[in-house]
C-alpha atoms as a PDB file:
ATOM      1  CA  UNK A   1       3.619 -14.525 -17.161  1.00  0.00           C
ATOM      2  CA  UNK A   2       6.577 -11.078 -15.639  1.00  0.00           C
ATOM      3  CA  UNK A   3       4.387  -9.226 -18.037  1.00  0.00           C
ATOM      4  CA  UNK A   4       1.630  -8.923 -15.713  1.00  0.00           C
ATOM      5  CA  UNK A   5       3.709  -9.275 -12.825  1.00  0.00           C
ATOM      6  CA  UNK A   6       5.388  -5.602 -14.721  1.00  0.00           C
ATOM      7  CA  UNK A   7       1.858  -4.385 -15.005  1.00  0.00           C
ATOM      8  CA  UNK A   8       0.848  -4.563 -11.729  1.00  0.00           C
ATOM      9  CA  UNK A   9       3.766  -3.431 -10.369  1.00  0.00           C
ATOM     10  CA  UNK A  10       3.348  -0.755 -12.249  1.00  0.00           C
ATOM     11  CA  UNK A  11      -0.281   0.523 -10.937  1.00  0.00           C
ATOM     12  CA  UNK A  12       1.208  -0.407  -7.331  1.00  0.00           C
ATOM     13  CA  UNK A  13       4.243   2.961  -8.209  1.00  0.00           C
ATOM     14  CA  UNK A  14       1.318   5.350  -9.774  1.00  0.00           C
ATOM     15  CA  UNK A  15      -0.832   4.628  -6.064  1.00  0.00           C
ATOM     16  CA  UNK A  16       2.293   4.902  -4.299  1.00  0.00           C
ATOM     17  CA  UNK A  17       3.556   8.119  -6.002  1.00  0.00           C
ATOM     18  CA  UNK A  18       0.261   9.864  -5.977  1.00  0.00           C
ATOM     19  CA  UNK A  19      -0.232   9.442  -1.905  1.00  0.00           C
ATOM     20  CA  UNK A  20       3.059  10.733  -1.762  1.00  0.00           C
ATOM     21  CA  UNK A  21       2.493  13.320  -3.541  1.00  0.00           C
ATOM     22  CA  UNK A  22      -1.172  13.870  -1.651  1.00  0.00           C
ATOM     23  CA  UNK A  23       1.226  13.606   1.301  1.00  0.00           C
ATOM     24  CA  UNK A  24       3.553  16.061   0.350  1.00  0.00           C
ATOM     25  CA  UNK A  25       0.920  18.376  -0.656  1.00  0.00           C
ATOM     26  CA  UNK A  26      -0.692  18.649   2.392  1.00  0.00           C
ATOM     27  CA  UNK A  27       1.612  18.377   4.375  1.00  0.00           C
ATOM     28  CA  UNK A  28       3.077  22.268   2.971  1.00  0.00           C
ATOM     29  CA  UNK A  29      -0.315  23.187   2.727  1.00  0.00           C
ATOM     30  CA  UNK A  30      -0.635  22.665   6.853  1.00  0.00           C
ATOM     31  CA  UNK A  31       2.950  24.034   6.944  1.00  0.00           C
ATOM     32  CA  UNK A  32       1.725  27.058   5.050  1.00  0.00           C
ATOM     33  CA  UNK A  33      -1.221  27.492   6.758  1.00  0.00           C
ATOM     34  CA  UNK A  34       0.362  27.391  10.243  1.00  0.00           C
ATOM     35  CA  UNK A  35       3.139  30.132   9.584  1.00  0.00           C
ATOM     36  CA  UNK A  36       0.306  32.428   8.153  1.00  0.00           C
ATOM     37  CA  UNK A  37      -1.420  32.068  11.311  1.00  0.00           C
ATOM     38  CA  UNK A  38      -1.657  35.265  13.553  1.00  0.00           C
ATOM     39  CA  UNK A  39      -1.607  35.532  17.414  1.00  0.00           C
ATOM     40  CA  UNK A  40      -5.172  36.373  17.660  1.00  0.00           C
ATOM     41  CA  UNK A  41      -6.166  38.914  20.815  1.00  0.00           C
ATOM     42  CA  UNK A  42      -8.069  35.605  22.104  1.00  0.00           C
ATOM     43  CA  UNK A  43      -5.393  32.912  23.756  1.00  0.00           C
ATOM     44  CA  UNK A  44      -6.559  30.013  23.795  1.00  0.00           C
ATOM     45  CA  UNK A  45      -8.571  30.033  20.640  1.00  0.00           C
ATOM     46  CA  UNK A  46      -5.136  30.303  18.894  1.00  0.00           C
ATOM     47  CA  UNK A  47      -2.812  27.851  21.072  1.00  0.00           C
ATOM     48  CA  UNK A  48      -6.428  25.013  19.924  1.00  0.00           C
ATOM     49  CA  UNK A  49      -5.773  26.887  16.628  1.00  0.00           C
ATOM     50  CA  UNK A  50      -1.774  25.968  16.723  1.00  0.00           C
ATOM     51  CA  UNK A  51      -2.351  22.386  18.291  1.00  0.00           C
ATOM     52  CA  UNK A  52      -4.604  21.321  15.759  1.00  0.00           C
ATOM     53  CA  UNK A  53      -2.677  22.733  12.858  1.00  0.00           C
ATOM     54  CA  UNK A  54       0.563  20.358  14.325  1.00  0.00           C
ATOM     55  CA  UNK A  55      -2.028  18.045  14.722  1.00  0.00           C
ATOM     56  CA  UNK A  56      -2.518  17.842  10.864  1.00  0.00           C
ATOM     57  CA  UNK A  57       1.469  18.191  10.548  1.00  0.00           C
ATOM     58  CA  UNK A  58       2.100  14.914  12.302  1.00  0.00           C
ATOM     59  CA  UNK A  59      -0.800  12.735  10.536  1.00  0.00           C
ATOM     60  CA  UNK A  60       1.152  13.902   6.783  1.00  0.00           C
ATOM     61  CA  UNK A  61       4.215  13.207   8.210  1.00  0.00           C
ATOM     62  CA  UNK A  62       3.320  10.055   9.462  1.00  0.00           C
ATOM     63  CA  UNK A  63       1.308   9.601   5.872  1.00  0.00           C
ATOM     64  CA  UNK A  64       4.246  10.663   3.927  1.00  0.00           C
ATOM     65  CA  UNK A  65       7.011   8.158   6.228  1.00  0.00           C
ATOM     66  CA  UNK A  66       4.218   5.327   5.269  1.00  0.00           C
ATOM     67  CA  UNK A  67       3.605   5.728   1.737  1.00  0.00           C
ATOM     68  CA  UNK A  68       7.825   6.477   1.732  1.00  0.00           C
ATOM     69  CA  UNK A  69       8.340   3.064   2.651  1.00  0.00           C
ATOM     70  CA  UNK A  70       6.098   1.059   0.792  1.00  0.00           C
ATOM     71  CA  UNK A  71       7.839   2.573  -2.022  1.00  0.00           C
ATOM     72  CA  UNK A  72      10.582   0.470  -0.553  1.00  0.00           C
ATOM     73  CA  UNK A  73       9.248  -2.153  -0.597  1.00  0.00           C
ATOM     74  CA  UNK A  74       8.124  -1.967  -4.103  1.00  0.00           C
ATOM     75  CA  UNK A  75      11.870  -1.449  -4.990  1.00  0.00           C
ATOM     76  CA  UNK A  76      12.563  -4.362  -3.350  1.00  0.00           C
ATOM     77  CA  UNK A  77      10.480  -6.876  -5.547  1.00  0.00           C
ATOM     78  CA  UNK A  78      10.932  -4.504  -8.902  1.00  0.00           C
ATOM     79  CA  UNK A  79      12.521  -7.964 -10.869  1.00  0.00           C
ATOM     80  CA  UNK A  80      11.529 -10.631  -8.685  1.00  0.00           C
ATOM     81  CA  UNK A  81      12.492 -13.817  -9.992  1.00  0.00           C
ATOM     82  CA  UNK A  82      10.043 -16.686 -10.618  1.00  0.00           C
ATOM     83  CA  UNK A  83       9.670 -18.672  -7.800  1.00  0.00           C
ATOM     84  CA  UNK A  84       7.097 -21.994  -7.571  1.00  0.00           C
ATOM     85  CA  UNK A  85       7.003 -20.295  -3.002  1.00  0.00           C
ATOM     86  CA  UNK A  86       4.844 -17.192  -2.695  1.00  0.00           C
ATOM     87  CA  UNK A  87       6.926 -14.851  -1.273  1.00  0.00           C
ATOM     88  CA  UNK A  88       7.613 -11.068  -1.767  1.00  0.00           C
ATOM     89  CA  UNK A  89       6.574 -10.150  -5.394  1.00  0.00           C
ATOM     90  CA  UNK A  90       4.773 -13.466  -6.645  1.00  0.00           C
ATOM     91  CA  UNK A  91       1.181 -13.273  -8.275  1.00  0.00           C
ATOM     92  CA  UNK A  92      -0.809 -15.905  -6.929  1.00  0.00           C
ATOM     93  CA  UNK A  93      -4.026 -17.362  -8.532  1.00  0.00           C
ATOM     94  CA  UNK A  94      -6.579 -18.545  -5.713  1.00  0.00           C
ATOM     95  CA  UNK A  95      -9.838 -20.397  -6.834  1.00  0.00           C
ATOM     96  CA  UNK A  96     -11.397 -17.637  -4.513  1.00  0.00           C
ATOM     97  CA  UNK A  97      -9.253 -14.111  -6.034  1.00  0.00           C
ATOM     98  CA  UNK A  98      -5.909 -13.658  -7.105  1.00  0.00           C
ATOM     99  CA  UNK A  99      -3.314 -11.357  -4.819  1.00  0.00           C
ATOM    100  CA  UNK A 100      -0.062 -10.048  -5.552  1.00  0.00           C
ATOM    101  CA  UNK A 101       2.491  -9.633  -2.359  1.00  0.00           C
ATOM    102  CA  UNK A 102       3.710  -6.277  -3.291  1.00  0.00           C
ATOM    103  CA  UNK A 103       1.691  -3.335  -0.810  1.00  0.00           C
ATOM    104  CA  UNK A 104      -1.848  -2.885   0.775  1.00  0.00           C
ATOM    105  CA  UNK A 105      -3.054  -0.924  -2.566  1.00  0.00           C
ATOM    106  CA  UNK A 106      -6.489  -2.089  -3.211  1.00  0.00           C
ATOM    107  CA  UNK A 107      -7.794  -3.722  -5.922  1.00  0.00           C
ATOM    108  CA  UNK A 108      -6.387  -2.969  -9.095  1.00  0.00           C
ATOM    109  CA  UNK A 109      -7.814  -4.657 -12.525  1.00  0.00           C
ATOM    110  CA  UNK A 110      -6.100  -5.156 -14.838  1.00  0.00           C
ATOM    111  CA  UNK A 111      -7.870  -5.927 -18.225  1.00  0.00           C
ATOM    112  CA  UNK A 112     -10.924  -8.038 -17.331  1.00  0.00           C
ATOM    113  CA  UNK A 113      -8.941  -9.603 -14.039  1.00  0.00           C
ATOM    114  CA  UNK A 114      -9.257  -8.231 -10.418  1.00  0.00           C
ATOM    115  CA  UNK A 115      -5.889  -8.697  -8.552  1.00  0.00           C
ATOM    116  CA  UNK A 116      -5.532  -7.657  -4.701  1.00  0.00           C
ATOM    117  CA  UNK A 117      -2.918  -5.876  -4.137  1.00  0.00           C
ATOM    118  CA  UNK A 118      -1.845  -6.700  -0.559  1.00  0.00           C
ATOM    119  CA  UNK A 119       1.221  -6.826   2.160  1.00  0.00           C
ATOM    120  CA  UNK A 120       3.024  -9.712   2.685  1.00  0.00           C
ATOM    121  CA  UNK A 121       2.265  -8.803   6.769  1.00  0.00           C
ATOM    122  CA  UNK A 122      -1.800  -8.492   6.097  1.00  0.00           C
ATOM    123  CA  UNK A 123      -3.394 -11.244   7.705  1.00  0.00           C
ATOM    124  CA  UNK A 124      -3.901 -12.815   4.040  1.00  0.00           C
ATOM    125  CA  UNK A 125      -0.593 -11.921   3.192  1.00  0.00           C
ATOM    126  CA  UNK A 126       0.697 -13.895   6.119  1.00  0.00           C
ATOM    127  CA  UNK A 127      -1.052 -16.924   5.195  1.00  0.00           C
ATOM    128  CA  UNK A 128      -0.151 -17.153   0.983  1.00  0.00           C
ATOM    129  CA  UNK A 129       3.587 -16.633   2.270  1.00  0.00           C
ATOM    130  CA  UNK A 130       5.298 -19.812   1.925  1.00  0.00           C
ATOM    131  CA  UNK A 131       2.155 -21.547  -0.269  1.00  0.00           C
ATOM    132  CA  UNK A 132       2.937 -23.212  -3.678  1.00  0.00           C
ATOM    133  CA  UNK A 133       0.493 -24.528  -6.520  1.00  0.00           C
ATOM    134  CA  UNK A 134      -2.292 -27.065  -5.374  1.00  0.00           C
ATOM    135  CA  UNK A 135      -2.181 -25.975  -1.150  1.00  0.00           C
ATOM    136  CA  UNK A 136      -4.487 -25.049   0.259  1.00  0.00           C
ATOM    137  CA  UNK A 137      -5.563 -22.136   3.516  1.00  0.00           C
ATOM    138  CA  UNK A 138      -8.831 -21.193   5.784  1.00  0.00           C
ATOM    139  CA  UNK A 139      -9.127 -17.215   5.845  1.00  0.00           C
ATOM    140  CA  UNK A 140     -12.174 -15.333   7.589  1.00  0.00           C
ATOM    141  CA  UNK A 141     -13.785 -18.290   7.052  1.00  0.00           C
ATOM    142  CA  UNK A 142     -13.049 -20.071   3.360  1.00  0.00           C
ATOM    143  CA  UNK A 143     -11.288 -22.273   2.334  1.00  0.00           C
ATOM    144  CA  UNK A 144      -8.644 -21.055  -0.524  1.00  0.00           C
ATOM    145  CA  UNK A 145      -6.770 -23.650  -2.942  1.00  0.00           C
ATOM    146  CA  UNK A 146      -3.303 -21.612  -4.916  1.00  0.00           C
ATOM    147  CA  UNK A 147      -3.993 -22.885  -8.542  1.00  0.00           C
ATOM    148  CA  UNK A 148      -1.080 -21.959  -9.260  1.00  0.00           C
ATOM    149  CA  UNK A 149       2.125 -19.073  -7.496  1.00  0.00           C
ATOM    150  CA  UNK A 150       3.823 -16.577 -10.456  1.00  0.00           C
END
């Protein structure tokens, strides 16, 4: 079971590292474009262009900060020991799907298994926290039965 969690952790880490790299590249390109932009005779057009570039820089900064925060969350759950109670770092098997409480990375494929990497602060993540094998909960009109917590 620990091997599965380690593999899921690595998939999430790869996901976040790729997001960080993408955000850093986009931020660098936006800054370069802003620095290369020279003022034209059409002042209003220039100001609008500069504002759009600044918005692009700000958006990429936020994406980078978000990805770095997710990376910190992952670091904090790297070697989460076994617990019968679902918590951050747990792998939860239900009759409606399998969930890795970590970061919001979406669907992960591990062999033939599909596991959803979800944040503990997501709506379903909040419902899973503190649950144990045999517990049930409702989410979006569906009943979920927890088969195992690892």
